[in-house]
CSV table of C-alpha atoms in Angstrom, one decimal:
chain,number,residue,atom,x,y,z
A,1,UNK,CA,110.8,102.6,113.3
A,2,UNK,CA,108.5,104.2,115.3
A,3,UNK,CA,109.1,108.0,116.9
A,4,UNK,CA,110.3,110.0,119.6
A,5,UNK,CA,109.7,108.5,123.0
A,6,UNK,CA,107.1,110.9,124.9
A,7,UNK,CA,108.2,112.3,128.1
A,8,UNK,CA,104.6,112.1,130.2
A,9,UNK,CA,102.8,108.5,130.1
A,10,UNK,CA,101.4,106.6,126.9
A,11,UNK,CA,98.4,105.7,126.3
A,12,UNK,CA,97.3,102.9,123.3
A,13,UNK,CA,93.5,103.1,122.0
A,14,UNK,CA,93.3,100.0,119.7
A,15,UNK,CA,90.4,100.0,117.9
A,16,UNK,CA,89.5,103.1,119.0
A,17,UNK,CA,86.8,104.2,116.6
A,18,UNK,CA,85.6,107.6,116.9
A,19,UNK,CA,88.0,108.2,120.1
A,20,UNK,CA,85.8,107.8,123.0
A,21,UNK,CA,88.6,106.7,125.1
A,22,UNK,CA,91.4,108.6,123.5
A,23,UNK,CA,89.9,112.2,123.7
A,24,UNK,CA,89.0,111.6,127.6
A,25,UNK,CA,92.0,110.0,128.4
A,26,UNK,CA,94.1,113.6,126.9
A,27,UNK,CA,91.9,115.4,128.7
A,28,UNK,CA,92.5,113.7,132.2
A,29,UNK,CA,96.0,113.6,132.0
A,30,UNK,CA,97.5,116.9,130.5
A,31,UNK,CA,100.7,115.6,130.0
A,32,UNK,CA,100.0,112.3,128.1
A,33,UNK,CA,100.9,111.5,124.7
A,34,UNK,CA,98.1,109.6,123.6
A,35,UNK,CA,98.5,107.2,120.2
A,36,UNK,CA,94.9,105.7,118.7
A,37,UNK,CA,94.3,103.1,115.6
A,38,UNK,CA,91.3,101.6,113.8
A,39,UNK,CA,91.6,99.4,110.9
A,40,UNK,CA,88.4,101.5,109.4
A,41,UNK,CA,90.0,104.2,107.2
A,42,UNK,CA,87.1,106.5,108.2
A,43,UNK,CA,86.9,106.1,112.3
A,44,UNK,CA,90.6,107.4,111.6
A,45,UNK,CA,89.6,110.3,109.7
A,46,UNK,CA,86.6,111.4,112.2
A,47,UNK,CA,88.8,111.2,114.7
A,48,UNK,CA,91.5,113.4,112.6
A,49,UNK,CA,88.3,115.8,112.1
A,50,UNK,CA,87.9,116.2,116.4
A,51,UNK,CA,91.5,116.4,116.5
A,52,UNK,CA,91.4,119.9,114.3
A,53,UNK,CA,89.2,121.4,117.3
A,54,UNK,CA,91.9,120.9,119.9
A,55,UNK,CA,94.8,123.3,121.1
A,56,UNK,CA,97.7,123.1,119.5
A,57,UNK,CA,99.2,121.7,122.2
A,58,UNK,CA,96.0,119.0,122.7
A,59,UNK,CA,96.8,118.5,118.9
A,60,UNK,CA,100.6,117.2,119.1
A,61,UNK,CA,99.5,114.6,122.4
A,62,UNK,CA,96.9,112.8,120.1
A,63,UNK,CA,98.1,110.6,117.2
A,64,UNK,CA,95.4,108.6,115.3
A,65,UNK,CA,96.4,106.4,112.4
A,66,UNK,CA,94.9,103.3,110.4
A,67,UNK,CA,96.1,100.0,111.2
A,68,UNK,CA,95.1,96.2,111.0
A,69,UNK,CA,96.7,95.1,114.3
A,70,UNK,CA,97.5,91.3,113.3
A,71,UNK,CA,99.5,92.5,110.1
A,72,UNK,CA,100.9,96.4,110.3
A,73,UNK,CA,103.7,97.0,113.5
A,74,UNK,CA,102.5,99.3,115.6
A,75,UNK,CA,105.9,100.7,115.9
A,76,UNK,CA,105.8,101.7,112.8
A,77,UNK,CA,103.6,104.8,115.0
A,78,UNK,CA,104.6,104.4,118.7
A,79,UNK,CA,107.5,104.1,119.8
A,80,UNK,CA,108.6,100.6,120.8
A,81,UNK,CA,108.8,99.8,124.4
A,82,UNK,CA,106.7,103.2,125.5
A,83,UNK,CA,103.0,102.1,126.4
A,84,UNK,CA,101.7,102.9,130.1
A,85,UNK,CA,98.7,101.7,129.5
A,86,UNK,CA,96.5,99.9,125.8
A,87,UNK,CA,93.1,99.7,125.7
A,88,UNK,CA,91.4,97.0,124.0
A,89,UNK,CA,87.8,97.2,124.0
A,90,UNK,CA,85.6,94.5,121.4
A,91,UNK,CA,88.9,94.2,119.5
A,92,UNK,CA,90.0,91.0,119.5
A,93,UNK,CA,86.7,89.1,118.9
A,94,UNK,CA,86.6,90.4,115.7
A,95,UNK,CA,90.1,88.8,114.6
A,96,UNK,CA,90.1,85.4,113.2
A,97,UNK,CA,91.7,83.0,115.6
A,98,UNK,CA,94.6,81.9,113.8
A,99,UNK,CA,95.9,85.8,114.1
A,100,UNK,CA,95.3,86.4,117.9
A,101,UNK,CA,98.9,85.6,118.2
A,102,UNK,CA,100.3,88.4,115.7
A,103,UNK,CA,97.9,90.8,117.4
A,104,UNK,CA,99.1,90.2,120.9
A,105,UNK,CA,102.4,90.1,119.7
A,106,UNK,CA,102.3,93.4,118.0
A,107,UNK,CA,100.6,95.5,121.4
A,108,UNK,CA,103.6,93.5,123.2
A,109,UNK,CA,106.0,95.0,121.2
A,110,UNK,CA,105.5,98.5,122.2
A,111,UNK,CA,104.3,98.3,126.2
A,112,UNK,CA,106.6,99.2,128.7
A,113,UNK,CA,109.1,96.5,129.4
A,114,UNK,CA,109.6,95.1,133.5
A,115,UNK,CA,105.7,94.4,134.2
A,116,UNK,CA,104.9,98.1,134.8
A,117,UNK,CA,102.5,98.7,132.0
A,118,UNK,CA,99.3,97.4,131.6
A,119,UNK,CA,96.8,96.2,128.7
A,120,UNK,CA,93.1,96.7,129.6
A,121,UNK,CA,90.7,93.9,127.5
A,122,UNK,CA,87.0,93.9,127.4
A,123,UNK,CA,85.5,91.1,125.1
A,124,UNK,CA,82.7,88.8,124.8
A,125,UNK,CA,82.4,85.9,127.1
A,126,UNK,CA,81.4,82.3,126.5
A,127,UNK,CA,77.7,81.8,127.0
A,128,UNK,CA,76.9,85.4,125.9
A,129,UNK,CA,72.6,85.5,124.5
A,130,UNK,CA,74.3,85.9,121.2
A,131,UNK,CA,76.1,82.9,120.6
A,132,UNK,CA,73.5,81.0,121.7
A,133,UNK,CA,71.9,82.8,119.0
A,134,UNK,CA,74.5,81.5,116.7
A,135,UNK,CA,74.6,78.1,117.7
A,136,UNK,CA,70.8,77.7,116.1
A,137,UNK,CA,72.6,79.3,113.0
A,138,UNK,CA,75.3,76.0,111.4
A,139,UNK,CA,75.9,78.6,107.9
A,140,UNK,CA,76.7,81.5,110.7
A,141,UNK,CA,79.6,79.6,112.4
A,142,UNK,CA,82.9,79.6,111.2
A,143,UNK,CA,84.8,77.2,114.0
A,144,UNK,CA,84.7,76.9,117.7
A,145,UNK,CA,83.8,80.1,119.2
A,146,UNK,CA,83.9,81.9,116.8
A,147,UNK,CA,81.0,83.3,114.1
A,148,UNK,CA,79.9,85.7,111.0
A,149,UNK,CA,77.3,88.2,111.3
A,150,UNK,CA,74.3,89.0,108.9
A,151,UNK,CA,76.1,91.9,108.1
A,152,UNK,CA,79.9,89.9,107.7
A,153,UNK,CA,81.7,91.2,110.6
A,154,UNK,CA,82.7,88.2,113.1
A,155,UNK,CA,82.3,87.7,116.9
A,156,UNK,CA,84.9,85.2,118.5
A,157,UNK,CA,83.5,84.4,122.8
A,158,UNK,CA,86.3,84.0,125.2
A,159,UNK,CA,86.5,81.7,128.3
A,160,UNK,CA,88.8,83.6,131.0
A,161,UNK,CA,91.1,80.6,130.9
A,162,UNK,CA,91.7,80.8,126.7
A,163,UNK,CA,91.9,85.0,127.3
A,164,UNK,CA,95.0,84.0,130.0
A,165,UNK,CA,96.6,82.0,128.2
A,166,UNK,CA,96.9,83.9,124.8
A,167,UNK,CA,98.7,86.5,126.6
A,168,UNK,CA,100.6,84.2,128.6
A,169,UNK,CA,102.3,82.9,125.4
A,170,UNK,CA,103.8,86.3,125.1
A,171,UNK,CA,105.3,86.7,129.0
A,172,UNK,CA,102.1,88.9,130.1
A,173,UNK,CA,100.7,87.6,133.1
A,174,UNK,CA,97.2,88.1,134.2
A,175,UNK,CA,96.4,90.7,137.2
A,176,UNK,CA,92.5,90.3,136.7
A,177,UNK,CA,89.9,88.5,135.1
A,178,UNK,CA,85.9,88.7,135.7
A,179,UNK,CA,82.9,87.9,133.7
A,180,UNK,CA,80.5,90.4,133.8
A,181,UNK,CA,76.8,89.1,133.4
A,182,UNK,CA,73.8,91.2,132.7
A,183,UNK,CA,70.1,90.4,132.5
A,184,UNK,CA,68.7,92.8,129.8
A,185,UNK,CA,64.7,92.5,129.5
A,186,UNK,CA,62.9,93.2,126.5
A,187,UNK,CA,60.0,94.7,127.8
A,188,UNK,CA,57.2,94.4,125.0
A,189,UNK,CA,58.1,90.6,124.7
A,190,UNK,CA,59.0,89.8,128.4
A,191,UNK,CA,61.5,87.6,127.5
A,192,UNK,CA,65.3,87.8,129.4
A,193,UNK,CA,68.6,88.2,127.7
A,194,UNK,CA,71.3,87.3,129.1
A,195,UNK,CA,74.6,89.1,127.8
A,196,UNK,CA,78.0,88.2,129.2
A,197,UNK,CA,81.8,89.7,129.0
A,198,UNK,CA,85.0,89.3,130.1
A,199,UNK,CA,87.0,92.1,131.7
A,200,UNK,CA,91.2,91.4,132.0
A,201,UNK,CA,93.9,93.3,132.8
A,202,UNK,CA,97.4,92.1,131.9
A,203,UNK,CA,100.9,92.9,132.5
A,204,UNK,CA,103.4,93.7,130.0
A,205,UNK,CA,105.9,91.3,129.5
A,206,UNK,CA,109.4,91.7,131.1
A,207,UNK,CA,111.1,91.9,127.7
A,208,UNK,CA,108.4,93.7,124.8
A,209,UNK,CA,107.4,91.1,122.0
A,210,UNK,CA,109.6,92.0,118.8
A,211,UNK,CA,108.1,94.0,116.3
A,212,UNK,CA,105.7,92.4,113.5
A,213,UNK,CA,108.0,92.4,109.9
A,214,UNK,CA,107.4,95.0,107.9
A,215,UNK,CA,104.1,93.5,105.5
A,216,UNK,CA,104.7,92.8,102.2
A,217,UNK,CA,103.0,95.4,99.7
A,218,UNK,CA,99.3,94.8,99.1
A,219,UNK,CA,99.0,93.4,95.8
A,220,UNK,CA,97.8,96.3,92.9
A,221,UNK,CA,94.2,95.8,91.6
A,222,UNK,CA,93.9,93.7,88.3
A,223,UNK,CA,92.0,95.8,85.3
């Protein structure tokens, strides 16, 4: 399960899309190893594709891979117990409730054990223009919080006090929390928006989270 254990610090991109934290963050620290996941198949491979313009050196510090957080182990990629430092940036608003456990679980399972590593969250907050939004819209909500989009992707809004105590469940206590509010005017109607976010910062538990189980095969198409 998992690999080698890097010598320099570890870095965790979850949900990392093209790589516009991962690519910085090998830059800035020369000596990182620095692991990246997206459950989209292709994020993964555009980010393989800026890989193959690195150094060969660059090119063994940067390991992208696909993976849907709240059902494959990370260690099955990073090595357990290992992470510095995970970045979580819009990623768990887009998980349905009942698996926020399994994902916090599974980024628990590979930080650094003792308190000394840190996992970095930015999400939506409560109260955020676009829930109100929702709440006009009864086909667009799913349960408390938490809503589709037109397009079928889903937003889930965080208080700071439900954020704390997800991670609490797993021994990671909170070092920070702030709501970030923004007034955004559209200019040709006048009219104010008000967008909102929490920022957190949490400390890895004393003893990692154990690894998710291996998932069972995904069932073969029927013809």
């Amino acid at each position: 399960t998992g690999t080698a254990r890097p010598a320099g610090r570890v870095f965790l991109e979850v949900g990392c899309g093209v790589g516009n934290t991962a690519f910085p963050l090998l830059a800035l620290d020369k000596a990182a190893a620095v692991y990246c996941c997206d459950f989209s198949q292709r994020a993964v491979e555009l980010v393989e594709a800026r890989k193959e313009g690195l150094s060969l050196h660059e090119k063994s510090r940067i390991n992208p891979f696909v993976c849907d957080i709240t059902r494959d182990p990370l260690t099955e990629h990073v090595p357990p117990g290992s992470v510095d430092v995970c970045t979580m940036v819009f990623v768990l608003s887009a998980v349905s409730p009942e698996k926020f456990a399994r994902a916090i679980r599974n980024v628990s399972s590979v930080m650094k054990p003792g308190g000394t590593g840190r996992v970095l969250v930015r999400d939506y907050a409560c109260g955020d223009l676009a829930q109100s939004r929702f709440a006009s819209k009864t086909r667009q909500k799913l349960s408390e919080n938490f809503y589709v989009r037109g397009d079928g992707t889903r937003a889930y809004y965080f208080s700071q006090e439900e954020l704390t105590a997800l991670f609490a469940k797993f021994g990671m206590e909170q070092t920070q929390s702030v709501v970030h509010e923004k007034t955004i005017t559209n200019r040709s109607t006048r009219v104010d928006m008000e967008r909102r976010w929490i920022q957190a910062s949490f400390a890895s538990a004393a003893v990692p989270a154990e690894a998710l189980p291996a998932p069972p095969p995904r069932a073969e198409p029927e013809w």
